[in-house]
């Protein structure tokens, strides 16, 4: 039920982005407006994390994102947030809770019509996270089926953990109303270093997402809403 709701939420956002993009093109083409482009700071939040927090009982997350147009098609960009990321399989159950920050640049590859402020962009981020990982349950490996699984219920907390990574990001931002934007993006991440618990590993990292034993790579996505505060035009 929760997965269906999240899927419907994602589909509806994609539809809004698509229709909003077309609407922005038509309305701009019809209206003769100021031909100068806006320069300012754009601030918003990640809707996908808010939706997941609502639909998934064991997840909590919030992110503030922003960008500032530095020159022409180049933007300085950053995201800060917090997450409580669960991971559960048949033999283990953990939760990682902490804060993260990402900073980098975006390049807008879309050639806007006069008066438009939409983006189809690619970007690069450096991310850093500090967090605590709690081990709730694990199963002792046993090849014998006679005694059944040996499940241990524990509450072991490992604090002072951290990790850093770089990520490539690609997406779009569409101006639905004056200075109000909807956005969507996907992220490919590469872990640089991490501090892990003794005799264990970081199974999830706030801001990075799920980790894998045989790879330093991860993926992510975001749906956002933001507002542009224009400082000047040129």
PDB file of C-alpha atoms in Angstrom:
ATOM      1  CA  UNK A   1       0.000   0.000   0.000  1.00  0.00           C
ATOM      2  CA  UNK A   2       2.806   2.430   0.966  1.00  0.00           C
ATOM      3  CA  UNK A   3       4.847   1.533  -2.107  1.00  0.00           C
ATOM      4  CA  UNK A   4       1.788   2.149  -4.311  1.00  0.00           C
ATOM      5  CA  UNK A   5       1.212   5.539  -2.696  1.00  0.00           C
ATOM      6  CA  UNK A   6       4.845   6.542  -3.187  1.00  0.00           C
ATOM      7  CA  UNK A   7       4.677   5.391  -6.819  1.00  0.00           C
ATOM      8  CA  UNK A   8       1.529   7.449  -7.427  1.00  0.00           C
ATOM      9  CA  UNK A   9       3.190  10.448  -5.779  1.00  0.00           C
ATOM     10  CA  UNK A  10       6.233  10.118  -8.051  1.00  0.00           C
ATOM     11  CA  UNK A  11       4.078   9.708 -11.183  1.00  0.00           C
ATOM     12  CA  UNK A  12       1.984  12.758 -10.342  1.00  0.00           C
ATOM     13  CA  UNK A  13       5.077  14.901  -9.836  1.00  0.00           C
ATOM     14  CA  UNK A  14       6.523  13.835 -13.170  1.00  0.00           C
ATOM     15  CA  UNK A  15       3.198  14.696 -14.819  1.00  0.00           C
ATOM     16  CA  UNK A  16       3.177  18.123 -13.158  1.00  0.00           C
ATOM     17  CA  UNK A  17       6.726  18.789 -14.290  1.00  0.00           C
ATOM     18  CA  UNK A  18       5.915  17.828 -17.875  1.00  0.00           C
ATOM     19  CA  UNK A  19       2.697  19.812 -18.125  1.00  0.00           C
ATOM     20  CA  UNK A  20       4.221  22.762 -16.307  1.00  0.00           C
ATOM     21  CA  UNK A  21       7.122  22.819 -18.746  1.00  0.00           C
ATOM     22  CA  UNK A  22       4.751  22.974 -21.723  1.00  0.00           C
ATOM     23  CA  UNK A  23       2.576  25.580 -20.033  1.00  0.00           C
ATOM     24  CA  UNK A  24       5.598  27.764 -19.315  1.00  0.00           C
ATOM     25  CA  UNK A  25       6.632  27.612 -22.972  1.00  0.00           C
ATOM     26  CA  UNK A  26       3.173  28.578 -24.244  1.00  0.00           C
ATOM     27  CA  UNK A  27       2.611  31.382 -21.759  1.00  0.00           C
ATOM     28  CA  UNK A  28       6.053  32.875 -22.378  1.00  0.00           C
ATOM     29  CA  UNK A  29       5.668  32.694 -26.118  1.00  0.00           C
ATOM     30  CA  UNK A  30       2.369  34.583 -25.918  1.00  0.00           C
ATOM     31  CA  UNK A  31       3.415  37.252 -23.460  1.00  0.00           C
ATOM     32  CA  UNK A  32       5.899  39.957 -24.285  1.00  0.00           C
ATOM     33  CA  UNK A  33       7.830  40.376 -21.031  1.00  0.00           C
ATOM     34  CA  UNK A  34      11.135  41.672 -19.756  1.00  0.00           C
ATOM     35  CA  UNK A  35      13.866  40.017 -21.827  1.00  0.00           C
ATOM     36  CA  UNK A  36      16.494  40.324 -19.096  1.00  0.00           C
ATOM     37  CA  UNK A  37      17.305  37.181 -17.106  1.00  0.00           C
ATOM     38  CA  UNK A  38      16.936  36.886 -13.337  1.00  0.00           C
ATOM     39  CA  UNK A  39      19.870  36.437 -10.970  1.00  0.00           C
ATOM     40  CA  UNK A  40      19.178  35.452  -7.386  1.00  0.00           C
ATOM     41  CA  UNK A  41      18.957  32.700  -4.808  1.00  0.00           C
ATOM     42  CA  UNK A  42      16.502  29.805  -5.111  1.00  0.00           C
ATOM     43  CA  UNK A  43      15.526  27.963  -1.904  1.00  0.00           C
ATOM     44  CA  UNK A  44      13.262  24.952  -1.448  1.00  0.00           C
ATOM     45  CA  UNK A  45      12.737  21.509   0.024  1.00  0.00           C
ATOM     46  CA  UNK A  46      12.780  17.878  -1.114  1.00  0.00           C
ATOM     47  CA  UNK A  47       9.173  16.690  -1.464  1.00  0.00           C
ATOM     48  CA  UNK A  48      10.177  13.045  -1.900  1.00  0.00           C
ATOM     49  CA  UNK A  49      11.696  12.897   1.598  1.00  0.00           C
ATOM     50  CA  UNK A  50       8.598  14.495   3.121  1.00  0.00           C
ATOM     51  CA  UNK A  51       6.360  12.015   1.305  1.00  0.00           C
ATOM     52  CA  UNK A  52       8.502   9.037   2.315  1.00  0.00           C
ATOM     53  CA  UNK A  53       8.459  10.227   5.946  1.00  0.00           C
ATOM     54  CA  UNK A  54       4.661  10.269   5.789  1.00  0.00           C
ATOM     55  CA  UNK A  55       4.131   6.917   4.052  1.00  0.00           C
ATOM     56  CA  UNK A  56       7.002   4.871   5.554  1.00  0.00           C
ATOM     57  CA  UNK A  57       6.792   4.388   9.330  1.00  0.00           C
ATOM     58  CA  UNK A  58      10.484   3.667   9.970  1.00  0.00           C
ATOM     59  CA  UNK A  59      11.879   6.521   7.843  1.00  0.00           C
ATOM     60  CA  UNK A  60      12.340  10.215   8.653  1.00  0.00           C
ATOM     61  CA  UNK A  61      13.972  12.757   6.377  1.00  0.00           C
ATOM     62  CA  UNK A  62      14.090  16.445   5.547  1.00  0.00           C
ATOM     63  CA  UNK A  63      16.222  18.448   3.132  1.00  0.00           C
ATOM     64  CA  UNK A  64      16.673  22.128   2.319  1.00  0.00           C
ATOM     65  CA  UNK A  65      18.146  22.808  -1.108  1.00  0.00           C
ATOM     66  CA  UNK A  66      19.267  25.981  -2.792  1.00  0.00           C
ATOM     67  CA  UNK A  67      21.198  27.432  -5.694  1.00  0.00           C
ATOM     68  CA  UNK A  68      22.577  30.795  -6.729  1.00  0.00           C
ATOM     69  CA  UNK A  69      23.157  31.892 -10.300  1.00  0.00           C
ATOM     70  CA  UNK A  70      26.791  32.913 -10.470  1.00  0.00           C
ATOM     71  CA  UNK A  71      27.267  33.523 -14.184  1.00  0.00           C
ATOM     72  CA  UNK A  72      25.166  32.864 -17.291  1.00  0.00           C
ATOM     73  CA  UNK A  73      24.361  29.127 -17.117  1.00  0.00           C
ATOM     74  CA  UNK A  74      26.450  28.306 -14.023  1.00  0.00           C
ATOM     75  CA  UNK A  75      24.938  27.938 -10.557  1.00  0.00           C
ATOM     76  CA  UNK A  76      26.454  27.351  -7.119  1.00  0.00           C
ATOM     77  CA  UNK A  77      24.293  24.736  -5.400  1.00  0.00           C
ATOM     78  CA  UNK A  78      23.965  23.103  -1.993  1.00  0.00           C
ATOM     79  CA  UNK A  79      21.729  20.756  -0.007  1.00  0.00           C
ATOM     80  CA  UNK A  80      21.600  20.179   3.757  1.00  0.00           C
ATOM     81  CA  UNK A  81      19.393  17.706   5.547  1.00  0.00           C
ATOM     82  CA  UNK A  82      18.856  14.951   8.066  1.00  0.00           C
ATOM     83  CA  UNK A  83      17.732  11.347   7.665  1.00  0.00           C
ATOM     84  CA  UNK A  84      16.911   8.265   9.680  1.00  0.00           C
ATOM     85  CA  UNK A  85      17.583   5.457   7.196  1.00  0.00           C
ATOM     86  CA  UNK A  86      16.496   1.898   8.053  1.00  0.00           C
ATOM     87  CA  UNK A  87      17.857  -1.295   6.556  1.00  0.00           C
ATOM     88  CA  UNK A  88      16.349  -4.681   7.241  1.00  0.00           C
ATOM     89  CA  UNK A  89      16.895  -8.161   5.827  1.00  0.00           C
ATOM     90  CA  UNK A  90      16.276 -11.679   7.104  1.00  0.00           C
ATOM     91  CA  UNK A  91      19.507 -11.718   9.108  1.00  0.00           C
ATOM     92  CA  UNK A  92      19.969  -8.103  10.237  1.00  0.00           C
ATOM     93  CA  UNK A  93      18.146  -4.874  11.123  1.00  0.00           C
ATOM     94  CA  UNK A  94      19.881  -1.478  11.512  1.00  0.00           C
ATOM     95  CA  UNK A  95      19.027   2.237  11.417  1.00  0.00           C
ATOM     96  CA  UNK A  96      21.430   5.078  10.586  1.00  0.00           C
ATOM     97  CA  UNK A  97      20.489   8.545  11.833  1.00  0.00           C
ATOM     98  CA  UNK A  98      22.358  11.775  11.178  1.00  0.00           C
ATOM     99  CA  UNK A  99      22.911  14.944   9.177  1.00  0.00           C
ATOM    100  CA  UNK A 100      24.535  15.647   5.830  1.00  0.00           C
ATOM    101  CA  UNK A 101      25.570  18.494   3.566  1.00  0.00           C
ATOM    102  CA  UNK A 102      26.329  18.642  -0.152  1.00  0.00           C
ATOM    103  CA  UNK A 103      27.928  21.510  -2.056  1.00  0.00           C
ATOM    104  CA  UNK A 104      28.787  21.918  -5.719  1.00  0.00           C
ATOM    105  CA  UNK A 105      27.853  23.451  -9.066  1.00  0.00           C
ATOM    106  CA  UNK A 106      25.136  23.030 -11.715  1.00  0.00           C
ATOM    107  CA  UNK A 107      25.274  23.819 -15.421  1.00  0.00           C
ATOM    108  CA  UNK A 108      22.062  24.636 -17.296  1.00  0.00           C
ATOM    109  CA  UNK A 109      22.175  23.080 -20.775  1.00  0.00           C
ATOM    110  CA  UNK A 110      18.715  24.302 -21.789  1.00  0.00           C
ATOM    111  CA  UNK A 111      18.466  27.256 -24.184  1.00  0.00           C
ATOM    112  CA  UNK A 112      15.462  29.143 -22.831  1.00  0.00           C
ATOM    113  CA  UNK A 113      13.112  31.189 -24.927  1.00  0.00           C
ATOM    114  CA  UNK A 114      12.992  34.880 -24.082  1.00  0.00           C
ATOM    115  CA  UNK A 115      11.663  35.328 -20.567  1.00  0.00           C
ATOM    116  CA  UNK A 116      11.892  31.650 -19.597  1.00  0.00           C
ATOM    117  CA  UNK A 117      13.844  30.486 -16.540  1.00  0.00           C
ATOM    118  CA  UNK A 118      13.643  26.671 -16.888  1.00  0.00           C
ATOM    119  CA  UNK A 119      16.611  24.338 -16.487  1.00  0.00           C
ATOM    120  CA  UNK A 120      17.817  21.007 -17.841  1.00  0.00           C
ATOM    121  CA  UNK A 121      20.995  20.674 -15.851  1.00  0.00           C
ATOM    122  CA  UNK A 122      23.963  18.544 -14.923  1.00  0.00           C
ATOM    123  CA  UNK A 123      25.917  19.036 -11.740  1.00  0.00           C
ATOM    124  CA  UNK A 124      28.654  17.853  -9.402  1.00  0.00           C
ATOM    125  CA  UNK A 125      28.507  17.628  -5.594  1.00  0.00           C
ATOM    126  CA  UNK A 126      30.802  16.868  -2.692  1.00  0.00           C
ATOM    127  CA  UNK A 127      28.859  15.310   0.179  1.00  0.00           C
ATOM    128  CA  UNK A 128      29.688  14.747   3.832  1.00  0.00           C
ATOM    129  CA  UNK A 129      27.639  13.035   6.546  1.00  0.00           C
ATOM    130  CA  UNK A 130      27.939  12.498  10.302  1.00  0.00           C
ATOM    131  CA  UNK A 131      25.680   9.876  11.863  1.00  0.00           C
ATOM    132  CA  UNK A 132      24.944   7.168  14.399  1.00  0.00           C
ATOM    133  CA  UNK A 133      24.134   3.567  13.491  1.00  0.00           C
ATOM    134  CA  UNK A 134      21.944   1.387  15.725  1.00  0.00           C
ATOM    135  CA  UNK A 135      21.991  -2.389  15.426  1.00  0.00           C
ATOM    136  CA  UNK A 136      18.632  -3.787  16.569  1.00  0.00           C
ATOM    137  CA  UNK A 137      18.732  -7.426  15.506  1.00  0.00           C
ATOM    138  CA  UNK A 138      21.001  -9.950  13.816  1.00  0.00           C
ATOM    139  CA  UNK A 139      21.097 -13.687  13.133  1.00  0.00           C
ATOM    140  CA  UNK A 140      24.060 -15.932  13.931  1.00  0.00           C
ATOM    141  CA  UNK A 141      25.150 -17.825  10.830  1.00  0.00           C
ATOM    142  CA  UNK A 142      24.593 -21.561  11.283  1.00  0.00           C
ATOM    143  CA  UNK A 143      24.662 -24.288   8.649  1.00  0.00           C
ATOM    144  CA  UNK A 144      22.706 -26.698  10.867  1.00  0.00           C
ATOM    145  CA  UNK A 145      18.919 -26.624  10.586  1.00  0.00           C
ATOM    146  CA  UNK A 146      18.365 -28.748  13.694  1.00  0.00           C
ATOM    147  CA  UNK A 147      18.208 -25.897  16.221  1.00  0.00           C
ATOM    148  CA  UNK A 148      16.661 -23.309  13.913  1.00  0.00           C
ATOM    149  CA  UNK A 149      17.841 -19.706  13.432  1.00  0.00           C
ATOM    150  CA  UNK A 150      19.707 -18.015  16.294  1.00  0.00           C
ATOM    151  CA  UNK A 151      18.263 -14.484  16.304  1.00  0.00           C
ATOM    152  CA  UNK A 152      19.781 -11.952  18.728  1.00  0.00           C
ATOM    153  CA  UNK A 153      17.724  -8.914  19.778  1.00  0.00           C
ATOM    154  CA  UNK A 154      20.160  -6.177  20.766  1.00  0.00           C
ATOM    155  CA  UNK A 155      20.394  -2.408  20.947  1.00  0.00           C
ATOM    156  CA  UNK A 156      23.970  -1.552  20.046  1.00  0.00           C
ATOM    157  CA  UNK A 157      24.659   2.088  19.158  1.00  0.00           C
ATOM    158  CA  UNK A 158      27.760   3.218  17.284  1.00  0.00           C
ATOM    159  CA  UNK A 159      28.169   6.995  17.249  1.00  0.00           C
ATOM    160  CA  UNK A 160      30.757   9.360  15.771  1.00  0.00           C
ATOM    161  CA  UNK A 161      30.555   7.783  12.307  1.00  0.00           C
ATOM    162  CA  UNK A 162      31.087   9.778   9.120  1.00  0.00           C
ATOM    163  CA  UNK A 163      31.428   9.397   5.384  1.00  0.00           C
ATOM    164  CA  UNK A 164      32.115  11.511   2.312  1.00  0.00           C
ATOM    165  CA  UNK A 165      31.373  11.087  -1.371  1.00  0.00           C
ATOM    166  CA  UNK A 166      31.109  12.804  -4.733  1.00  0.00           C
ATOM    167  CA  UNK A 167      28.025  12.629  -6.909  1.00  0.00           C
ATOM    168  CA  UNK A 168      26.959  13.415 -10.425  1.00  0.00           C
ATOM    169  CA  UNK A 169      23.475  14.862 -10.690  1.00  0.00           C
ATOM    170  CA  UNK A 170      21.167  15.428 -13.639  1.00  0.00           C
ATOM    171  CA  UNK A 171      17.651  16.802 -13.734  1.00  0.00           C
ATOM    172  CA  UNK A 172      15.292  19.613 -14.607  1.00  0.00           C
ATOM    173  CA  UNK A 173      13.615  22.601 -12.959  1.00  0.00           C
ATOM    174  CA  UNK A 174      10.373  24.006 -14.317  1.00  0.00           C
ATOM    175  CA  UNK A 175       8.854  27.392 -13.462  1.00  0.00           C
ATOM    176  CA  UNK A 176       5.152  26.673 -12.910  1.00  0.00           C
ATOM    177  CA  UNK A 177       4.264  30.100 -11.530  1.00  0.00           C
ATOM    178  CA  UNK A 178       6.267  33.297 -11.319  1.00  0.00           C
ATOM    179  CA  UNK A 179       9.474  32.359  -9.403  1.00  0.00           C
ATOM    180  CA  UNK A 180       7.963  29.033  -8.185  1.00  0.00           C
ATOM    181  CA  UNK A 181       9.701  25.881  -9.433  1.00  0.00           C
ATOM    182  CA  UNK A 182       9.186  22.142  -9.394  1.00  0.00           C
ATOM    183  CA  UNK A 183      12.263  19.972  -9.916  1.00  0.00           C
ATOM    184  CA  UNK A 184      13.314  16.362 -10.348  1.00  0.00           C
ATOM    185  CA  UNK A 185      16.778  14.813 -10.475  1.00  0.00           C
ATOM    186  CA  UNK A 186      18.735  11.570 -10.250  1.00  0.00           C
ATOM    187  CA  UNK A 187      22.117  11.136  -8.567  1.00  0.00           C
ATOM    188  CA  UNK A 188      25.022   8.728  -9.063  1.00  0.00           C
ATOM    189  CA  UNK A 189      27.307   8.683  -6.022  1.00  0.00           C
ATOM    190  CA  UNK A 190      30.833   7.414  -5.417  1.00  0.00           C
ATOM    191  CA  UNK A 191      31.952   6.990  -1.802  1.00  0.00           C
ATOM    192  CA  UNK A 192      35.393   8.461  -0.980  1.00  0.00           C
ATOM    193  CA  UNK A 193      35.974   7.429   2.616  1.00  0.00           C
ATOM    194  CA  UNK A 194      34.019   6.361   5.690  1.00  0.00           C
ATOM    195  CA  UNK A 195      34.453   5.694   9.389  1.00  0.00           C
ATOM    196  CA  UNK A 196      32.801   2.375  10.278  1.00  0.00           C
ATOM    197  CA  UNK A 197      31.900   0.643  13.578  1.00  0.00           C
ATOM    198  CA  UNK A 198      34.261  -1.987  14.970  1.00  0.00           C
ATOM    199  CA  UNK A 199      33.731  -5.376  13.296  1.00  0.00           C
ATOM    200  CA  UNK A 200      30.823  -4.018  11.253  1.00  0.00           C
ATOM    201  CA  UNK A 201      29.997  -1.816   8.289  1.00  0.00           C
ATOM    202  CA  UNK A 202      27.844   1.192   7.418  1.00  0.00           C
ATOM    203  CA  UNK A 203      24.810  -0.325   5.702  1.00  0.00           C
ATOM    204  CA  UNK A 204      23.104   3.022   5.136  1.00  0.00           C
ATOM    205  CA  UNK A 205      24.517   6.562   5.184  1.00  0.00           C
ATOM    206  CA  UNK A 206      22.297   9.675   5.520  1.00  0.00           C
ATOM    207  CA  UNK A 207      22.528  11.678   2.306  1.00  0.00           C
ATOM    208  CA  UNK A 208      24.229   8.815   0.478  1.00  0.00           C
ATOM    209  CA  UNK A 209      21.573   6.082   0.822  1.00  0.00           C
ATOM    210  CA  UNK A 210      22.189   2.320   0.707  1.00  0.00           C
ATOM    211  CA  UNK A 211      25.743   0.939   0.583  1.00  0.00           C
ATOM    212  CA  UNK A 212      26.951  -2.337  -0.927  1.00  0.00           C
ATOM    213  CA  UNK A 213      29.794  -4.668   0.085  1.00  0.00           C
ATOM    214  CA  UNK A 214      31.259  -5.018  -3.401  1.00  0.00           C
ATOM    215  CA  UNK A 215      30.931  -1.406  -4.573  1.00  0.00           C
ATOM    216  CA  UNK A 216      31.574   2.189  -3.492  1.00  0.00           C
ATOM    217  CA  UNK A 217      28.767   3.448  -5.726  1.00  0.00           C
ATOM    218  CA  UNK A 218      25.232   4.432  -4.788  1.00  0.00           C
ATOM    219  CA  UNK A 219      22.195   6.131  -6.315  1.00  0.00           C
ATOM    220  CA  UNK A 220      19.580   8.630  -5.256  1.00  0.00           C
ATOM    221  CA  UNK A 221      16.759  10.827  -6.508  1.00  0.00           C
ATOM    222  CA  UNK A 222      14.866  13.957  -5.521  1.00  0.00           C
ATOM    223  CA  UNK A 223      11.606  15.775  -6.270  1.00  0.00           C
ATOM    224  CA  UNK A 224      11.636  19.353  -5.045  1.00  0.00           C
ATOM    225  CA  UNK A 225       9.741  22.605  -4.835  1.00  0.00           C
ATOM    226  CA  UNK A 226      11.593  25.914  -4.569  1.00  0.00           C
ATOM    227  CA  UNK A 227      11.152  29.671  -4.815  1.00  0.00           C
ATOM    228  CA  UNK A 228      13.488  32.100  -6.573  1.00  0.00           C
ATOM    229  CA  UNK A 229      14.305  35.351  -4.783  1.00  0.00           C
ATOM    230  CA  UNK A 230      15.598  37.590  -7.607  1.00  0.00           C
ATOM    231  CA  UNK A 231      18.264  40.127  -6.695  1.00  0.00           C
ATOM    232  CA  UNK A 232      18.696  41.740 -10.090  1.00  0.00           C
ATOM    233  CA  UNK A 233      18.274  41.221 -13.839  1.00  0.00           C
ATOM    234  CA  UNK A 234      20.678  41.527 -16.729  1.00  0.00           C
TER     235      UNK A 234
END
